[in-house]
Short mmCIF file of C-alpha atoms in Angstrom, two decimals:
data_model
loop_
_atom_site.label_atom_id
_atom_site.label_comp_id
_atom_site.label_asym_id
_atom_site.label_seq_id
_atom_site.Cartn_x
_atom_site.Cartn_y
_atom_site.Cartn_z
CA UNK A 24 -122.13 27.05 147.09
CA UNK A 25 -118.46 28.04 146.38
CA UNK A 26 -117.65 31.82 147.01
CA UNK A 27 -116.28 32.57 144.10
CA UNK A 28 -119.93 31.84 141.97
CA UNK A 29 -121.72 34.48 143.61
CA UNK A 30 -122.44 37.75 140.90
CA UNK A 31 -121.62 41.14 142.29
CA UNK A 32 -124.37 42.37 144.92
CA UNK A 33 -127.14 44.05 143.16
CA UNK A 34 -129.51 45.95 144.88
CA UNK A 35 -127.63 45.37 148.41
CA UNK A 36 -130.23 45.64 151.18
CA UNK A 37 -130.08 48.68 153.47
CA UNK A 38 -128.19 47.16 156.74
CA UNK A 39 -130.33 47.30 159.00
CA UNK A 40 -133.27 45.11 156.93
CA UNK A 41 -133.08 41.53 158.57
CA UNK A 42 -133.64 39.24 155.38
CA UNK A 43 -133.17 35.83 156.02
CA UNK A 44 -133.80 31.79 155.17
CA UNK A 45 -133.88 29.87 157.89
CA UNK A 46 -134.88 26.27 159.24
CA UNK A 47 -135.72 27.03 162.38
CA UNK A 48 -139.06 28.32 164.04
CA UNK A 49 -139.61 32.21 163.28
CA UNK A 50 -140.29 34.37 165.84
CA UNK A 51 -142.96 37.11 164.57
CA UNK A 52 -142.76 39.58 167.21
CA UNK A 53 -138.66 39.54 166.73
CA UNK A 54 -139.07 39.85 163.08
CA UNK A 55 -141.54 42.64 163.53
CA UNK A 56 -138.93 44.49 165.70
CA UNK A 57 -136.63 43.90 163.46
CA UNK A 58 -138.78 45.96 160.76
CA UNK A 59 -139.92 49.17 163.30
CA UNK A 60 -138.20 52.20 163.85
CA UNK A 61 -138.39 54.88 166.30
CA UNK A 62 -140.00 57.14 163.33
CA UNK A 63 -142.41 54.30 162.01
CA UNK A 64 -146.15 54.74 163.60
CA UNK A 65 -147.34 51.53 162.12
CA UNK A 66 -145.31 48.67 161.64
CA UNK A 67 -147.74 45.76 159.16
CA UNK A 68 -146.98 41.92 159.69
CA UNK A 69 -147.92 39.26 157.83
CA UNK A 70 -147.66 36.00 158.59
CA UNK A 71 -148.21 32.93 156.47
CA UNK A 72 -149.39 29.77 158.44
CA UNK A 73 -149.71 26.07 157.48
CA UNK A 74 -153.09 25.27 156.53
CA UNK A 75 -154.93 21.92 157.30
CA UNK A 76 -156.63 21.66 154.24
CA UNK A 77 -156.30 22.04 150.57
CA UNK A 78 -157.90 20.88 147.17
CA UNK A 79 -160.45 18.80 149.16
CA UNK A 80 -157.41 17.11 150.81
CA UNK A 81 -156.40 16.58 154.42
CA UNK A 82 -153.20 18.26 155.14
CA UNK A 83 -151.10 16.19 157.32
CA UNK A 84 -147.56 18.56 157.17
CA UNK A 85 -145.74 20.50 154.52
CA UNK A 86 -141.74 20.25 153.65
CA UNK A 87 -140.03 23.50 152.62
CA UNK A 88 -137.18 23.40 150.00
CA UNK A 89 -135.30 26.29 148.66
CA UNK A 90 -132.31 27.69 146.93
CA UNK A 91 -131.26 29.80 150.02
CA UNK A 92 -128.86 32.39 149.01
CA UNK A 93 -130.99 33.10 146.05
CA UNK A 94 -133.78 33.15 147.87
CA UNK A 95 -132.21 35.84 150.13
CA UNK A 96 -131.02 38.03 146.93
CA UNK A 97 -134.63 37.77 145.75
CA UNK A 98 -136.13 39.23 148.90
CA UNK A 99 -133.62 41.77 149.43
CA UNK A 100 -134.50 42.94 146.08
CA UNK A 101 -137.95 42.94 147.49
CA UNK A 102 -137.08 45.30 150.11
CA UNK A 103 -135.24 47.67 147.95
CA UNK A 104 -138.42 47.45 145.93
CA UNK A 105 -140.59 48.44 148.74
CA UNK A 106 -138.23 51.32 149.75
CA UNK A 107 -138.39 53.09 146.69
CA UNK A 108 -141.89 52.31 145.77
CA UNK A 109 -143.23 53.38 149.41
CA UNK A 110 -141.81 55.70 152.41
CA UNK A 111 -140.45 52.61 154.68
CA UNK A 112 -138.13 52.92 157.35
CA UNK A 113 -137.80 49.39 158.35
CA UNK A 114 -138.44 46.35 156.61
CA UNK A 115 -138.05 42.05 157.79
CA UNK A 116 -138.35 39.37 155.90
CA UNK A 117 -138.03 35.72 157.13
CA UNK A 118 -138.99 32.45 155.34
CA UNK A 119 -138.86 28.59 157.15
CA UNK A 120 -137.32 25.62 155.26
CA UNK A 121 -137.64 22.02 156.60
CA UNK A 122 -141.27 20.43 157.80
CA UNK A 123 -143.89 22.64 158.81
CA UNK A 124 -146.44 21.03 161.22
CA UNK A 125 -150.14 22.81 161.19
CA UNK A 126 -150.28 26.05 162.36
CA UNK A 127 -146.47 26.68 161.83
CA UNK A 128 -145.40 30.63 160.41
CA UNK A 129 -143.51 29.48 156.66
CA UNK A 130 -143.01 33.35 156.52
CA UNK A 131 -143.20 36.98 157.81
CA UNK A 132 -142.98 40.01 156.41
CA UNK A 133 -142.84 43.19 158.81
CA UNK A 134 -142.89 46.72 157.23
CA UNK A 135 -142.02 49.66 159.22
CA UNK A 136 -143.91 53.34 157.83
CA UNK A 137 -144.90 56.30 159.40
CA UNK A 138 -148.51 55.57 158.32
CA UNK A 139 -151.14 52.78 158.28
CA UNK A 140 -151.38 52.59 154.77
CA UNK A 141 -148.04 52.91 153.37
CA UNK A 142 -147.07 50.18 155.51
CA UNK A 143 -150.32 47.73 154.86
CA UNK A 144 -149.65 48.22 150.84
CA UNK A 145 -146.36 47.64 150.72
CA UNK A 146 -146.24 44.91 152.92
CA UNK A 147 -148.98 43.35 150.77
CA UNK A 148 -146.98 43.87 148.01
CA UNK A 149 -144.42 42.09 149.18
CA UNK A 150 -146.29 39.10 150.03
CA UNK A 151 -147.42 38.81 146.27
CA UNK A 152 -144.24 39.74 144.57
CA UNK A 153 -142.41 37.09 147.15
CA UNK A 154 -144.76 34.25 146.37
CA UNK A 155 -144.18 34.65 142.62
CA UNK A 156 -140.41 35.52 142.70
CA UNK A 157 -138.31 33.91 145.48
CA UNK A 158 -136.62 30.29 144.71
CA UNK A 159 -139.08 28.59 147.16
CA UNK A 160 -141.25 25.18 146.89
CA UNK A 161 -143.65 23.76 149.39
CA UNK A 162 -144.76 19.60 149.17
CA UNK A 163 -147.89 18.98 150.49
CA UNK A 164 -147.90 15.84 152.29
CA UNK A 165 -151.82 15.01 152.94
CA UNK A 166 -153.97 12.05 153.61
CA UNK A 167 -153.45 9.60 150.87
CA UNK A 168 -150.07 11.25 149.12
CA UNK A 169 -148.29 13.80 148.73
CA UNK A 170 -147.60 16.26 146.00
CA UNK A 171 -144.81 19.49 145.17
CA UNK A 172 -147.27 22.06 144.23
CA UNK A 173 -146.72 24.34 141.29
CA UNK A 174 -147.67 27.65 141.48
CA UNK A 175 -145.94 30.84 139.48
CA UNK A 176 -143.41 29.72 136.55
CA UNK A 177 -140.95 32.64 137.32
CA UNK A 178 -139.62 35.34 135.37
CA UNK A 179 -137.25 37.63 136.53
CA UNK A 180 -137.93 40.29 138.61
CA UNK A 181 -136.49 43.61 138.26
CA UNK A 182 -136.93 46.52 141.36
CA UNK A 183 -137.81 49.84 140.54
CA UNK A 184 -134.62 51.85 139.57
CA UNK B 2 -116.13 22.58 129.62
CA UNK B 3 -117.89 21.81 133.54
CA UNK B 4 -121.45 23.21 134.47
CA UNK B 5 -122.97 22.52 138.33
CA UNK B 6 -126.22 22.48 138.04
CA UNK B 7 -128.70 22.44 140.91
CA UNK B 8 -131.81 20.84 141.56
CA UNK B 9 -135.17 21.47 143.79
CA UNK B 10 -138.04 20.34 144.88
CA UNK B 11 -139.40 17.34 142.51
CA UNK B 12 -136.23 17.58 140.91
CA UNK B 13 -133.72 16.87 143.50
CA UNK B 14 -136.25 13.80 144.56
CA UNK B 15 -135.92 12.22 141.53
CA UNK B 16 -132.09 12.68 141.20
CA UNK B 17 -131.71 11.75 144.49
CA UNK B 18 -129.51 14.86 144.64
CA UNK B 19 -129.07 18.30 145.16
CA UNK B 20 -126.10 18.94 142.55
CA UNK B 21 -125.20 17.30 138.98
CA UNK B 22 -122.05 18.19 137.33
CA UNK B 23 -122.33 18.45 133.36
CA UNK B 24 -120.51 18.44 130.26
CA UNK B 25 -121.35 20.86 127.39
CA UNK B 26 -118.92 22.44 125.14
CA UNK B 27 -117.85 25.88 125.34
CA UNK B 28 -120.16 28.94 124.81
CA UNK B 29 -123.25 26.78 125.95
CA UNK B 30 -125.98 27.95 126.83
CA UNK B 31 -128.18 27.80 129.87
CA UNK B 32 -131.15 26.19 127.74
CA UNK B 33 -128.27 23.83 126.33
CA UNK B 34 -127.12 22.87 129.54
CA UNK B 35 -130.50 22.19 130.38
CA UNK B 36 -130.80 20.15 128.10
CA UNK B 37 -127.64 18.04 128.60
CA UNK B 38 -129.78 17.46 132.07
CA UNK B 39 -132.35 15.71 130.32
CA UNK B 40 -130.20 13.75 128.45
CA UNK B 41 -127.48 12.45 131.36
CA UNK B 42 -130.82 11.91 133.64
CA UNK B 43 -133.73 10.84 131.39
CA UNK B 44 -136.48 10.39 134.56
CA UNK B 45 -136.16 14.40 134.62
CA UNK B 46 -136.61 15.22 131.01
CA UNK B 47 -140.29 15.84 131.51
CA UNK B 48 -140.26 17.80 133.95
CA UNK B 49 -137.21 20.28 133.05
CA UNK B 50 -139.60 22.17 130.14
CA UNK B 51 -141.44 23.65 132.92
CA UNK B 52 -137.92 24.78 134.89
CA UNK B 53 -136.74 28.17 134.49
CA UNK B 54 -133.09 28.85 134.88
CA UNK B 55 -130.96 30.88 137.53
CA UNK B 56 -127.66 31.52 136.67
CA UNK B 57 -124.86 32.45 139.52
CA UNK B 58 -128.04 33.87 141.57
CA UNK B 59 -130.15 35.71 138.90
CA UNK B 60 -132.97 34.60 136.91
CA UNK B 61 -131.84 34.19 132.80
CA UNK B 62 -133.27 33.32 129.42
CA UNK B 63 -132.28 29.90 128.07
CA UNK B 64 -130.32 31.82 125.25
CA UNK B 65 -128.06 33.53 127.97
CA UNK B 66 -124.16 31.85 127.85
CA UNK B 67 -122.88 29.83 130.71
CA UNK B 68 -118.84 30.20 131.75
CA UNK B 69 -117.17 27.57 132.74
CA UNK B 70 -117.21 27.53 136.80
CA UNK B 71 -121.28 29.03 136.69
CA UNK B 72 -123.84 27.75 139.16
CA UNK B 73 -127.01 27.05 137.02
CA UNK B 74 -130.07 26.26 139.04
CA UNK B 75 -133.14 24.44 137.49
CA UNK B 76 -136.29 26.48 138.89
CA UNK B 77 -139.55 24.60 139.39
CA UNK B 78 -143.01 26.17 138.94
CA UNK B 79 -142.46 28.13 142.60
CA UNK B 80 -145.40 26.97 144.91
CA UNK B 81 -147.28 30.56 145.54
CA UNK B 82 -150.68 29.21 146.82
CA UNK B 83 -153.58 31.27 146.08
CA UNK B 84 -153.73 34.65 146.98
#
């Protein structure tokens, strides 16, 4: 992607939010470090795994595409989102490209909040608004074929101003 | 004037690519450069009604203009699973 086609930075994460596409494996307890801060007293994680079964079909591994430094814009926008929407202190997001064996983390979210439920709603926030939102596509490679599923035609998303 | 267009997913499988350069004249649109898609790769024309666009980084309507030098990406359906 040549330099010079990137927009201005809207919505520029906070600096210390770790947002990033990656290929290799993701560490959860780094990425939930990443998200806590000295005044946070709950930090909420979630972590998507690769599931062994779906529509009645044997999953044998799943291959991750996306559209990286869009993908990246899209979840820092998530962040911002989350920051102005909750009071967060710290927040990591991480999402795997490549093949996903079984078991594998695809993605993790960490929010940082002083409180329980501040940080367990906005982190499930951003769970939903990610898998409808960020340039990301999963194929499902199962017993018998193998199919790009189709979720969420997207819209735009626009963070709280 | 030239468009890069990139693809995903089923998309880039089909094209056996991740990056087409088109032709469309000047003050294009995004839907009319996704159109000129369909037409310079025909096995992708039935998919690409489904595709929204992203244009330099940010999701646009099909009416919005493309520059010459823009990135347009073709976004599939994204693959949410259930909730």
């Amino acid at each position: 992607m040549s330099e010079d086609a990137k927009p201005q930075a809207r919505n520029a994460k906070p600096r210390d939010d770790l947002i990033r596409m990656t290929a290799e494996r993701l560490d959860v307890a780094a990425i939930s470090e990443a998200a806590r801060t000295d005044d946070a007293g709950a930090v909420a994680v979630f972590v998507g795994v690769v599931r062994n079964e779906n529509l009645s079909r044997r999953v044998l591994y799943l291959e991750y595409d996306a559209y990286p430094p869009m993908a990246e814009r899209k979840m820092a926008e998530i962040a911002a989102a989350v920051r102005g929407r909750w009071p967060v202190t710290g927040v990591a997001m991480a999402h795997r490209t490549g093949r996903l064996e079984i078991g594998e983390a695809s993605v993790v979210i960490a929010v940082a909040s002083p409180h329980r439920a501040d940080a367990i709603d906005a982190c499930h926030w951003a769970i939903d608004t990610l898998k409808t939102t960020v340039p990301i596509w999963k194929k499902e490679v199962f017993e018998g074929g193998e199919e790009w599923l189709e979720g969420t035609a997207v819209e735009g998303v626009t963070s709280d101003e | 004037m030239q468009v890069r267009v990139l693809l995903f997913a089923q998309l880039r499988e089909m094209a056996g690519a991740r990056e087409l350069c088109v032709e469309v004249g000047a003050g294009a649109t995004a839907g009319e450069v996704r159109a000129a898609v369909g037409r310079e790769r025909p096995a992708l024309a039935g998919l690409l009604a489904n595709c929204g666009l992203a244009l330099n980084e940010a999701y646009v309507a099909e009416e919005t203009p493309v520059r010459a030098g823009d990135v347009l990406a073709l976004i599939p359906p994204v693959s949410g699973g259930e909730r």
